[in-house]
mmCIF file of C-alpha atoms in Angstrom:
data_model
loop_
_atom_site.group_PDB
_atom_site.id
_atom_site.type_symbol
_atom_site.label_atom_id
_atom_site.label_comp_id
_atom_site.label_asym_id
_atom_site.label_seq_id
_atom_site.Cartn_x
_atom_site.Cartn_y
_atom_site.Cartn_z
ATOM 1 C CA UNK L 16 1.623 28.862 1.889
ATOM 2 C CA UNK L 17 4.403 27.803 4.167
ATOM 3 C CA UNK L 18 3.785 27.100 7.829
ATOM 4 C CA UNK L 19 3.759 30.178 10.026
ATOM 5 C CA UNK L 20 1.721 28.694 12.851
ATOM 6 C CA UNK L 21 4.252 29.553 15.543
ATOM 7 C CA UNK L 22 3.084 33.052 16.307
ATOM 8 C CA UNK L 23 2.702 32.829 20.033
ATOM 9 C CA UNK L 24 3.528 30.395 22.817
ATOM 10 C CA UNK L 25 0.794 28.590 24.702
ATOM 11 C CA UNK L 26 0.922 29.384 28.363
ATOM 12 C CA UNK L 27 0.497 25.713 29.329
ATOM 13 C CA UNK L 28 0.102 22.481 27.417
ATOM 14 C CA UNK L 29 -3.315 21.901 28.971
ATOM 15 C CA UNK L 30 -4.519 25.282 27.766
ATOM 16 C CA UNK L 31 -3.266 24.485 24.275
ATOM 17 C CA UNK L 32 -5.089 21.174 24.230
ATOM 18 C CA UNK L 33 -8.315 22.724 25.489
ATOM 19 C CA UNK L 34 -8.214 25.385 22.773
ATOM 20 C CA UNK L 35 -7.433 22.824 20.086
ATOM 21 C CA UNK L 36 -10.209 20.509 21.247
ATOM 22 C CA UNK L 37 -12.714 23.370 21.147
ATOM 23 C CA UNK L 38 -11.630 24.239 17.612
ATOM 24 C CA UNK L 39 -11.938 20.641 16.469
ATOM 25 C CA UNK L 40 -15.366 20.418 18.024
ATOM 26 C CA UNK L 41 -16.431 23.470 16.059
ATOM 27 C CA UNK L 42 -15.354 21.717 12.859
ATOM 28 C CA UNK L 43 -17.321 18.557 13.579
ATOM 29 C CA UNK L 44 -15.167 16.370 15.825
ATOM 30 C CA UNK L 45 -17.434 13.308 15.694
ATOM 31 C CA UNK L 46 -15.835 12.171 12.439
ATOM 32 C CA UNK L 47 -12.297 12.885 13.602
ATOM 33 C CA UNK L 48 -10.081 10.718 15.772
ATOM 34 C CA UNK L 49 -7.903 12.157 18.511
ATOM 35 C CA UNK L 50 -4.304 11.401 17.617
ATOM 36 C CA UNK L 51 -3.607 9.875 21.019
ATOM 37 C CA UNK L 52 -6.542 7.465 20.581
ATOM 38 C CA UNK L 53 -4.863 5.651 17.680
ATOM 39 C CA UNK L 54 -3.042 2.523 18.810
ATOM 40 C CA UNK L 55 0.702 3.078 18.409
ATOM 41 C CA UNK L 56 1.282 -0.494 17.198
ATOM 42 C CA UNK L 57 -1.320 -0.095 14.435
ATOM 43 C CA UNK L 58 0.235 3.218 13.455
ATOM 44 C CA UNK L 59 3.703 1.670 13.387
ATOM 45 C CA UNK L 60 2.446 -1.241 11.252
ATOM 46 C CA UNK L 61 0.894 1.210 8.796
ATOM 47 C CA UNK L 62 4.163 3.153 8.540
ATOM 48 C CA UNK L 63 5.928 -0.033 7.476
ATOM 49 C CA UNK L 64 3.321 -0.624 4.738
ATOM 50 C CA UNK L 65 3.036 3.015 3.663
ATOM 51 C CA UNK L 66 3.070 3.685 -0.066
ATOM 52 C CA UNK L 67 5.536 6.537 0.490
ATOM 53 C CA UNK L 68 7.848 7.246 3.447
ATOM 54 C CA UNK L 69 7.483 10.236 5.738
ATOM 55 C CA UNK L 70 9.721 10.208 8.790
ATOM 56 C CA UNK L 71 7.815 13.108 10.353
ATOM 57 C CA UNK L 72 4.561 11.159 10.539
ATOM 58 C CA UNK L 73 6.118 8.166 12.264
ATOM 59 C CA UNK L 74 4.198 7.581 15.511
ATOM 60 C CA UNK L 75 7.124 8.131 17.878
ATOM 61 C CA UNK L 76 7.875 11.469 16.228
ATOM 62 C CA UNK L 77 4.396 12.925 15.762
ATOM 63 C CA UNK L 78 3.124 11.763 19.172
ATOM 64 C CA UNK L 79 6.109 13.459 20.818
ATOM 65 C CA UNK L 80 5.343 16.659 18.904
ATOM 66 C CA UNK L 81 1.685 16.408 19.882
ATOM 67 C CA UNK L 82 2.560 15.884 23.543
ATOM 68 C CA UNK L 83 4.582 19.016 24.229
ATOM 69 C CA UNK L 84 5.651 21.151 21.244
ATOM 70 C CA UNK L 85 4.024 24.600 21.637
ATOM 71 C CA UNK L 86 1.173 25.301 19.193
ATOM 72 C CA UNK L 87 1.354 21.733 17.887
ATOM 73 C CA UNK L 88 -0.533 19.857 20.611
ATOM 74 C CA UNK L 89 -4.139 18.635 20.658
ATOM 75 C CA UNK L 90 -4.029 17.289 17.092
ATOM 76 C CA UNK L 91 -6.778 15.121 15.573
ATOM 77 C CA UNK L 92 -6.520 12.723 12.642
ATOM 78 C CA UNK L 93 -8.300 11.534 9.553
ATOM 79 C CA UNK L 94 -7.943 7.779 9.782
ATOM 80 C CA UNK L 95 -9.063 4.789 7.731
ATOM 81 C CA UNK L 96 -9.365 1.137 8.675
ATOM 82 C CA UNK L 97 -9.991 -1.926 6.553
ATOM 83 C CA UNK L 98 -12.912 -3.163 8.666
ATOM 84 C CA UNK L 99 -15.523 -1.819 11.125
ATOM 85 C CA UNK L 100 -13.673 -3.408 14.032
ATOM 86 C CA UNK L 101 -10.700 -1.156 13.281
ATOM 87 C CA UNK L 102 -8.165 -3.953 13.469
ATOM 88 C CA UNK L 103 -5.915 -2.690 10.653
ATOM 89 C CA UNK L 104 -5.126 0.959 10.095
ATOM 90 C CA UNK L 105 -4.887 1.738 6.360
ATOM 91 C CA UNK L 106 -4.575 5.525 6.262
ATOM 92 C CA UNK L 107 -3.590 8.369 8.564
ATOM 93 C CA UNK L 108 -3.293 12.139 8.281
ATOM 94 C CA UNK L 109 -2.930 14.308 11.407
ATOM 95 C CA UNK L 110 -5.113 17.410 10.955
ATOM 96 C CA UNK L 111 -6.157 20.656 12.606
ATOM 97 C CA UNK L 112 -8.873 23.167 11.648
ATOM 98 C CA UNK L 113 -8.048 25.953 9.213
ATOM 99 C CA UNK L 114 -9.081 28.494 11.837
ATOM 100 C CA UNK L 115 -6.364 27.273 14.168
ATOM 101 C CA UNK L 116 -3.546 27.324 11.622
ATOM 102 C CA UNK L 117 -4.251 30.474 9.634
ATOM 103 C CA UNK L 118 -6.971 32.220 11.672
ATOM 104 C CA UNK L 119 -9.362 31.864 8.736
ATOM 105 C CA UNK L 120 -12.893 30.952 9.988
ATOM 106 C CA UNK L 121 -13.842 28.704 7.080
ATOM 107 C CA UNK L 122 -14.684 24.963 7.161
ATOM 108 C CA UNK L 123 -11.480 23.194 6.113
ATOM 109 C CA UNK L 124 -9.002 20.787 7.649
ATOM 110 C CA UNK L 125 -5.252 21.257 7.318
ATOM 111 C CA UNK L 126 -2.482 18.680 7.689
ATOM 112 C CA UNK L 127 -0.880 19.166 11.099
ATOM 113 C CA UNK L 128 2.683 20.364 10.911
ATOM 114 C CA UNK L 129 4.995 17.788 12.541
ATOM 115 C CA UNK L 130 7.941 20.155 13.069
ATOM 116 C CA UNK L 131 9.587 18.635 10.022
ATOM 117 C CA UNK L 132 8.762 20.021 6.603
ATOM 118 C CA UNK L 133 6.796 17.132 5.124
ATOM 119 C CA UNK L 134 3.113 16.276 5.596
ATOM 120 C CA UNK L 135 2.636 13.441 3.092
ATOM 121 C CA UNK L 136 -0.119 11.172 4.497
ATOM 122 C CA UNK L 137 0.517 7.553 5.354
ATOM 123 C CA UNK L 138 -1.445 5.297 2.981
ATOM 124 C CA UNK L 139 -1.397 1.495 2.963
ATOM 125 C CA UNK L 140 0.235 0.341 -0.287
ATOM 126 C CA UNK L 141 -2.270 -2.537 -0.502
ATOM 127 C CA UNK L 142 -5.311 -0.250 -0.372
ATOM 128 C CA UNK L 143 -4.145 3.323 -0.765
ATOM 129 C CA UNK L 144 -7.018 4.573 -2.919
ATOM 130 C CA UNK L 145 -9.735 3.213 -0.658
ATOM 131 C CA UNK L 146 -7.903 4.531 2.408
ATOM 132 C CA UNK L 147 -7.738 8.046 0.963
ATOM 133 C CA UNK L 148 -11.385 7.916 -0.129
ATOM 134 C CA UNK L 149 -12.381 6.883 3.411
ATOM 135 C CA UNK L 150 -10.327 9.700 4.919
ATOM 136 C CA UNK L 151 -11.933 12.245 2.604
ATOM 137 C CA UNK L 152 -15.349 10.920 3.595
ATOM 138 C CA UNK L 153 -14.415 11.324 7.262
ATOM 139 C CA UNK L 154 -13.492 14.948 6.525
ATOM 140 C CA UNK L 155 -16.946 15.462 4.960
ATOM 141 C CA UNK L 156 -18.600 14.001 8.050
ATOM 142 C CA UNK L 157 -16.600 16.514 10.073
ATOM 143 C CA UNK L 158 -18.358 19.205 7.985
ATOM 144 C CA UNK L 159 -15.146 20.244 6.238
ATOM 145 C CA UNK L 160 -15.489 21.546 2.699
ATOM 146 C CA UNK L 161 -11.833 21.175 1.770
ATOM 147 C CA UNK L 162 -8.690 19.365 2.815
ATOM 148 C CA UNK L 163 -5.401 21.257 2.658
ATOM 149 C CA UNK L 164 -2.213 19.228 2.426
ATOM 150 C CA UNK L 165 0.747 21.369 3.443
ATOM 151 C CA UNK L 166 4.237 20.542 2.211
ATOM 152 C CA UNK L 167 3.262 17.274 0.584
ATOM 153 C CA UNK L 168 5.526 15.501 -1.922
ATOM 154 C CA UNK L 169 4.237 16.395 -5.384
ATOM 155 C CA UNK L 170 5.849 13.666 -7.479
ATOM 156 C CA UNK L 171 5.519 10.652 -5.206
ATOM 157 C CA UNK L 172 3.127 7.725 -4.981
ATOM 158 C CA UNK L 173 0.877 9.417 -2.424
ATOM 159 C CA UNK L 174 0.146 12.355 -4.728
ATOM 160 C CA UNK L 175 -0.579 9.939 -7.570
ATOM 161 C CA UNK L 176 -3.273 8.411 -5.350
ATOM 162 C CA UNK L 177 -4.657 11.875 -4.517
ATOM 163 C CA UNK L 178 -4.872 12.676 -8.228
ATOM 164 C CA UNK L 179 -6.606 9.411 -9.121
ATOM 165 C CA UNK L 180 -9.155 9.513 -6.297
ATOM 166 C CA UNK L 181 -9.928 13.169 -7.041
ATOM 167 C CA UNK L 182 -10.524 12.371 -10.709
ATOM 168 C CA UNK L 183 -12.805 9.480 -9.823
ATOM 169 C CA UNK L 184 -14.847 11.783 -7.589
ATOM 170 C CA UNK L 185 -14.798 14.578 -10.204
ATOM 171 C CA UNK L 186 -12.927 16.908 -7.884
ATOM 172 C CA UNK L 187 -10.304 19.425 -8.972
ATOM 173 C CA UNK L 188 -7.397 19.872 -6.523
ATOM 174 C CA UNK L 189 -5.600 23.214 -6.641
ATOM 175 C CA UNK L 190 -1.874 23.732 -6.205
ATOM 176 C CA UNK L 191 -1.398 26.604 -3.777
ATOM 177 C CA UNK L 192 2.388 26.803 -3.915
ATOM 178 C CA UNK L 193 5.337 24.612 -4.776
ATOM 179 C CA UNK L 194 9.093 24.574 -4.536
ATOM 180 C CA UNK L 195 12.021 22.180 -4.803
ATOM 181 C CA UNK L 196 14.603 21.440 -2.155
ATOM 182 C CA UNK L 197 17.849 19.517 -2.059
ATOM 183 C CA UNK L 198 17.810 15.736 -1.961
ATOM 184 C CA UNK L 199 20.420 13.008 -2.231
ATOM 185 C CA UNK L 200 20.484 10.026 -4.579
ATOM 186 C CA UNK L 201 22.099 7.609 -2.136
ATOM 187 C CA UNK L 202 22.313 4.805 -4.701
ATOM 188 C CA UNK L 203 25.340 6.528 -6.271
ATOM 189 C CA UNK L 204 28.921 6.367 -5.093
ATOM 190 C CA UNK L 205 29.655 9.235 -2.738
ATOM 191 C CA UNK L 206 33.060 10.175 -4.166
ATOM 192 C CA UNK L 207 31.788 10.509 -7.740
ATOM 193 C CA UNK L 208 28.676 12.341 -6.563
ATOM 194 C CA UNK L 209 30.674 14.879 -4.544
ATOM 195 C CA UNK L 210 33.183 15.452 -7.348
ATOM 196 C CA UNK L 211 30.342 16.110 -9.761
ATOM 197 C CA UNK L 212 28.531 18.415 -7.308
ATOM 198 C CA UNK L 213 31.430 20.473 -5.934
ATOM 199 C CA UNK L 214 34.238 20.138 -8.438
ATOM 200 C CA UNK L 215 37.905 19.399 -7.824
ATOM 201 C CA UNK L 216 38.821 22.924 -6.696
ATOM 202 C CA UNK L 217 36.137 23.147 -3.973
ATOM 203 C CA UNK L 218 36.894 19.636 -2.718
ATOM 204 C CA UNK L 219 40.584 20.500 -2.493
ATOM 205 C CA UNK L 220 39.747 23.560 -0.376
ATOM 206 C CA UNK L 221 37.517 21.480 1.901
ATOM 207 C CA UNK L 222 40.307 18.898 2.323
ATOM 208 C CA UNK L 223 42.677 21.727 3.268
ATOM 209 C CA UNK L 224 40.204 22.907 5.924
ATOM 210 C CA UNK L 225 39.870 19.343 7.177
ATOM 211 C CA UNK L 226 43.670 19.052 7.557
ATOM 212 C CA UNK L 227 43.703 22.304 9.515
ATOM 213 C CA UNK L 228 41.095 20.850 11.861
ATOM 214 C CA UNK L 229 43.223 17.729 12.268
ATOM 215 C CA UNK L 230 46.041 19.961 13.512
ATOM 216 C CA UNK L 231 43.757 21.132 16.324
ATOM 217 C CA UNK L 232 42.702 17.573 17.196
ATOM 218 C CA UNK L 233 42.087 14.378 15.257
ATOM 219 C CA UNK L 234 38.851 14.773 13.311
ATOM 220 C CA UNK L 235 36.302 11.978 13.756
ATOM 221 C CA UNK L 236 32.781 11.292 12.489
ATOM 222 C CA UNK L 237 30.475 9.539 14.954
ATOM 223 C CA UNK L 238 27.078 7.947 14.389
ATOM 224 C CA UNK L 239 24.874 7.457 17.464
ATOM 225 C CA UNK L 240 22.360 4.681 16.816
ATOM 226 C CA UNK L 241 21.217 3.021 20.029
ATOM 227 C CA UNK L 242 18.707 4.612 22.367
ATOM 228 C CA UNK L 243 21.435 5.279 24.935
ATOM 229 C CA UNK L 244 23.866 6.722 22.373
ATOM 230 C CA UNK L 245 21.185 8.983 20.889
ATOM 231 C CA UNK L 246 20.067 10.175 24.334
ATOM 232 C CA UNK L 247 23.632 11.360 24.987
ATOM 233 C CA UNK L 248 24.220 12.748 21.486
ATOM 234 C CA UNK L 249 21.023 14.817 21.494
ATOM 235 C CA UNK L 250 22.404 16.874 24.377
ATOM 236 C CA UNK L 251 25.505 17.654 22.298
ATOM 237 C CA UNK L 252 23.279 18.687 19.398
ATOM 238 C CA UNK L 253 21.095 20.900 21.598
ATOM 239 C CA UNK L 254 24.123 22.697 23.023
ATOM 240 C CA UNK L 255 25.613 23.275 19.562
ATOM 241 C CA UNK L 256 22.334 24.610 18.179
ATOM 242 C CA UNK L 257 21.882 26.975 21.119
ATOM 243 C CA UNK L 258 25.380 28.444 20.829
ATOM 244 C CA UNK L 259 24.739 29.610 17.249
ATOM 245 C CA UNK L 260 22.422 32.101 15.562
ATOM 246 C CA UNK L 261 19.312 30.163 16.577
ATOM 247 C CA UNK L 262 20.261 30.637 20.190
ATOM 248 C CA UNK L 263 20.777 34.358 19.639
ATOM 249 C CA UNK L 264 17.320 34.597 18.073
ATOM 250 C CA UNK L 265 15.769 32.527 20.847
ATOM 251 C CA UNK L 266 14.594 29.771 18.466
ATOM 252 C CA UNK L 267 16.904 26.920 19.516
ATOM 253 C CA UNK L 268 15.024 23.818 20.623
ATOM 254 C CA UNK L 269 16.534 23.789 24.100
ATOM 255 C CA UNK L 270 15.294 27.326 24.767
ATOM 256 C CA UNK L 271 11.649 26.190 24.743
ATOM 257 C CA UNK L 272 10.930 23.473 27.346
ATOM 258 C CA UNK L 273 8.163 21.856 25.263
ATOM 259 C CA UNK L 274 10.391 21.683 22.195
ATOM 260 C CA UNK L 275 13.285 20.231 24.162
ATOM 261 C CA UNK L 276 10.987 17.603 25.684
ATOM 262 C CA UNK L 277 9.646 16.661 22.262
ATOM 263 C CA UNK L 278 13.045 16.203 20.596
ATOM 264 C CA UNK L 279 14.486 14.216 23.491
ATOM 265 C CA UNK L 280 11.482 11.897 23.585
ATOM 266 C CA UNK L 281 11.196 11.486 19.807
ATOM 267 C CA UNK L 282 14.846 10.789 19.029
ATOM 268 C CA UNK L 283 15.253 8.231 21.817
ATOM 269 C CA UNK L 284 12.046 6.384 20.926
ATOM 270 C CA UNK L 285 12.866 6.300 17.207
ATOM 271 C CA UNK L 286 16.425 5.151 17.880
ATOM 272 C CA UNK L 287 15.026 2.142 19.746
ATOM 273 C CA UNK L 288 13.406 1.114 16.436
ATOM 274 C CA UNK L 289 16.415 1.937 14.277
ATOM 275 C CA UNK L 290 14.706 5.033 12.830
ATOM 276 C CA UNK L 291 16.922 7.812 14.159
ATOM 277 C CA UNK L 292 20.641 8.574 14.113
ATOM 278 C CA UNK L 293 22.576 11.562 15.374
ATOM 279 C CA UNK L 294 25.785 12.269 13.488
ATOM 280 C CA UNK L 295 28.572 14.292 15.081
ATOM 281 C CA UNK L 296 31.841 15.712 13.775
ATOM 282 C CA UNK L 297 34.549 16.189 16.384
ATOM 283 C CA UNK L 298 38.029 17.634 16.547
ATOM 284 C CA UNK L 299 39.636 15.728 19.367
ATOM 285 C CA UNK L 300 37.018 15.774 22.107
ATOM 286 C CA UNK L 301 35.368 18.974 20.908
ATOM 287 C CA UNK L 302 32.104 18.625 18.941
ATOM 288 C CA UNK L 303 32.138 20.859 15.861
ATOM 289 C CA UNK L 304 28.773 19.988 14.319
ATOM 290 C CA UNK L 305 25.897 17.570 14.862
ATOM 291 C CA UNK L 306 22.793 16.625 12.906
ATOM 292 C CA UNK L 307 19.603 14.650 13.455
ATOM 293 C CA UNK L 308 18.690 12.095 10.787
ATOM 294 C CA UNK L 309 15.426 10.161 10.673
ATOM 295 C CA UNK L 310 15.020 6.945 8.708
ATOM 296 C CA UNK L 311 11.756 5.631 7.261
ATOM 297 C CA UNK L 312 11.755 2.716 4.857
ATOM 298 C CA UNK L 313 14.462 3.445 2.241
ATOM 299 C CA UNK L 314 14.604 7.207 2.783
ATOM 300 C CA UNK L 315 16.535 9.365 5.257
ATOM 301 C CA UNK L 316 15.421 12.788 6.483
ATOM 302 C CA UNK L 317 18.031 15.375 7.516
ATOM 303 C CA UNK L 318 16.090 17.246 10.196
ATOM 304 C CA UNK L 319 18.393 19.841 11.735
ATOM 305 C CA UNK L 320 22.060 20.719 12.122
ATOM 306 C CA UNK L 321 23.914 22.552 14.869
ATOM 307 C CA UNK L 322 27.465 23.901 14.549
ATOM 308 C CA UNK L 323 30.077 25.530 16.747
ATOM 309 C CA UNK L 324 30.462 28.901 15.040
ATOM 310 C CA UNK L 325 33.892 29.440 16.585
ATOM 311 C CA UNK L 326 35.167 27.041 13.911
ATOM 312 C CA UNK L 327 33.237 28.681 11.078
ATOM 313 C CA UNK L 328 36.338 29.253 8.922
ATOM 314 C CA UNK L 329 36.715 25.465 8.672
ATOM 315 C CA UNK L 330 33.111 24.967 7.398
ATOM 316 C CA UNK L 331 32.040 22.440 10.073
ATOM 317 C CA UNK L 332 28.488 22.174 8.733
ATOM 318 C CA UNK L 333 29.733 21.378 5.245
ATOM 319 C CA UNK L 334 32.313 18.924 6.604
ATOM 320 C CA UNK L 335 29.567 17.120 8.548
ATOM 321 C CA UNK L 336 27.327 17.000 5.470
ATOM 322 C CA UNK L 337 30.149 15.504 3.381
ATOM 323 C CA UNK L 338 30.596 12.742 5.958
ATOM 324 C CA UNK L 339 26.847 12.194 6.149
ATOM 325 C CA UNK L 340 26.712 11.891 2.355
ATOM 326 C CA UNK L 341 29.384 9.168 2.432
ATOM 327 C CA UNK L 342 27.589 7.461 5.309
ATOM 328 C CA UNK L 343 24.208 7.360 3.540
ATOM 329 C CA UNK L 344 25.626 6.363 0.149
ATOM 330 C CA UNK L 345 27.392 3.423 1.808
ATOM 331 C CA UNK L 346 24.160 2.180 3.400
ATOM 332 C CA UNK L 347 22.341 -0.291 1.111
ATOM 333 C CA UNK L 348 19.089 0.284 3.018
ATOM 334 C CA UNK L 349 18.924 3.959 2.016
ATOM 335 C CA UNK L 350 18.034 4.942 -1.562
ATOM 336 C CA UNK L 351 17.490 8.669 -1.068
ATOM 337 C CA UNK L 352 17.652 11.436 1.503
ATOM 338 C CA UNK L 353 15.438 14.491 1.856
ATOM 339 C CA UNK L 354 17.288 17.543 3.134
ATOM 340 C CA UNK L 355 13.964 18.965 4.432
ATOM 341 C CA UNK L 356 15.727 22.308 4.003
ATOM 342 C CA UNK L 357 14.373 25.553 2.641
ATOM 343 C CA UNK L 358 14.529 26.128 -1.126
ATOM 344 C CA UNK L 359 17.913 27.400 -2.362
ATOM 345 C CA UNK L 360 19.564 26.559 0.951
ATOM 346 C CA UNK L 361 23.106 27.961 0.647
ATOM 347 C CA UNK L 362 24.860 25.116 2.459
ATOM 348 C CA UNK L 363 23.240 21.914 1.244
ATOM 349 C CA UNK L 364 21.990 22.837 -2.232
ATOM 350 C CA UNK L 365 25.478 22.786 -3.790
ATOM 351 C CA UNK L 366 26.232 19.382 -2.195
ATOM 352 C CA UNK L 367 22.973 17.468 -2.719
ATOM 353 C CA UNK L 368 22.126 18.269 -6.336
ATOM 354 C CA UNK L 369 18.976 16.187 -6.759
ATOM 355 C CA UNK L 370 15.696 17.954 -6.058
ATOM 356 C CA UNK L 371 12.562 16.957 -4.137
ATOM 357 C CA UNK L 372 9.349 18.759 -5.141
ATOM 358 C CA UNK L 373 6.938 19.723 -2.369
ATOM 359 C CA UNK L 374 3.914 21.969 -2.259
ATOM 360 C CA UNK L 375 0.562 22.781 -0.709
ATOM 361 C CA UNK L 376 -2.587 21.270 -2.219
ATOM 362 C CA UNK L 377 -6.193 22.362 -1.739
ATOM 363 C CA UNK L 378 -8.491 19.359 -2.240
ATOM 364 C CA UNK L 379 -12.232 20.115 -2.548
ATOM 365 C CA UNK L 380 -14.511 17.610 -0.850
ATOM 366 C CA UNK L 381 -17.602 18.444 -2.954
ATOM 367 C CA UNK L 382 -17.986 19.122 -6.660
ATOM 368 C CA UNK L 383 -18.366 22.758 -7.723
ATOM 369 C CA UNK L 384 -18.462 23.994 -4.142
ATOM 370 C CA UNK L 385 -18.406 27.833 -3.964
ATOM 371 C CA UNK L 386 -17.064 27.660 -0.404
ATOM 372 C CA UNK L 387 -13.841 26.184 -1.773
ATOM 373 C CA UNK L 388 -13.417 29.314 -3.878
ATOM 374 C CA UNK L 389 -13.701 31.414 -0.718
ATOM 375 C CA UNK L 390 -11.115 29.250 1.053
ATOM 376 C CA UNK L 391 -8.759 29.534 -1.897
ATOM 377 C CA UNK L 392 -9.157 33.310 -2.107
ATOM 378 C CA UNK L 393 -8.609 33.734 1.633
ATOM 379 C CA UNK L 394 -5.408 31.675 1.490
ATOM 380 C CA UNK L 395 -4.079 33.651 -1.466
ATOM 381 C CA UNK L 396 -4.854 36.952 0.259
ATOM 382 C CA UNK L 397 -3.088 35.783 3.386
ATOM 383 C CA UNK L 398 -0.049 34.672 1.407
ATOM 384 C CA UNK L 399 0.145 38.058 -0.328
ATOM 385 C CA UNK L 400 -0.004 39.812 3.025
ATOM 386 C CA UNK L 401 2.809 37.606 4.371
ATOM 387 C CA UNK L 402 5.029 38.353 1.379
ATOM 388 C CA UNK L 403 4.527 42.095 1.861
ATOM 389 C CA UNK L 404 5.210 41.793 5.601
ATOM 390 C CA UNK L 405 8.421 39.824 5.023
ATOM 391 C CA UNK L 406 9.678 42.394 2.530
ATOM 392 C CA UNK L 407 8.975 45.113 5.061
ATOM 393 C CA UNK L 408 10.877 43.249 7.775
ATOM 394 C CA UNK L 409 13.873 42.682 5.482
ATOM 395 C CA UNK L 410 13.877 46.370 4.549
ATOM 396 C CA UNK L 411 13.721 47.383 8.214
ATOM 397 C CA UNK L 412 16.588 45.051 9.148
ATOM 398 C CA UNK L 413 18.618 46.437 6.248
ATOM 399 C CA UNK L 414 18.164 49.984 7.479
ATOM 400 C CA UNK L 415 19.115 49.033 11.026
ATOM 401 C CA UNK L 416 22.288 47.279 9.895
#
């Protein structure tokens, strides 16, 4: 049950918010908190205490998404505090109604998609179980019968809390789908890791390509860290992304004003806190490839990459990823990196050989609730229909080509 929420573009941000607010109201908004009503400093403090990192639910990222990204605005949240005065935020999960995400008119809340492919909730490590229990109770007060966590880490500390709290409440979560994607063990030495992953022959070929690039102009690897550096580097990234296949399909970030506004705002704000870098590979003055990397606690998140396809025979995306691997492995603050890529990604899977398990979980909010069975069946039917539709599209494209 992967995210397919981007089906149409909202005509204006205000219209999107109004629609989202009406949908939330229909689900029982009194128990939900508008995302923009949560104090950013409390949210930031919680992210530093979170039991498991998620760079896509950092406040500067998710608030930027919520402000302008089409079909992702007007988000609410399940939130937990450690006292009635709400002085310390202990849990947070941005959510939207099931009807908004999948057009299924049943009473459930779904984790809001933050543009990145991870929706693991933020839970205070000093009170994670109570925070999750409070958030589930808030969902019940909102008249939801189930909570659906999309693309949540399946083997991390947050899921262990979900499992324990569900068992204590005699609830039976259901796994809707799961897959593994590439991740990096950054505690290892980069040279040994790359030799093991790619082998001597492939590395030799990549070095040959790198020497050919050097003949065109000295190859350099740049890391933009400060707010000012990132603000300049994001424009290079946006141009590179738009000149490739995403630009031809009309899905590059810069081609949608709301998306461009979100990424510019998010990357600059996160860079000011040391939570975003933009890495760029150049030949002389010409940028060949650029990537956006988020940092949360001891984990990095490789968000997107853009390449100049005119240099495709030199593998600029792979060359950038090799440099990024060396960069992350040399950083003692980073223990792992999530590629946030699709399963079996042809570029990064052969390089980052560790795997990060993610999936979608359906969490009932009442014991033996028949409505949860209806929700589950509707989701499975929808997924089957999507699979059939995708096969049809691939067949049609094959015939046309």
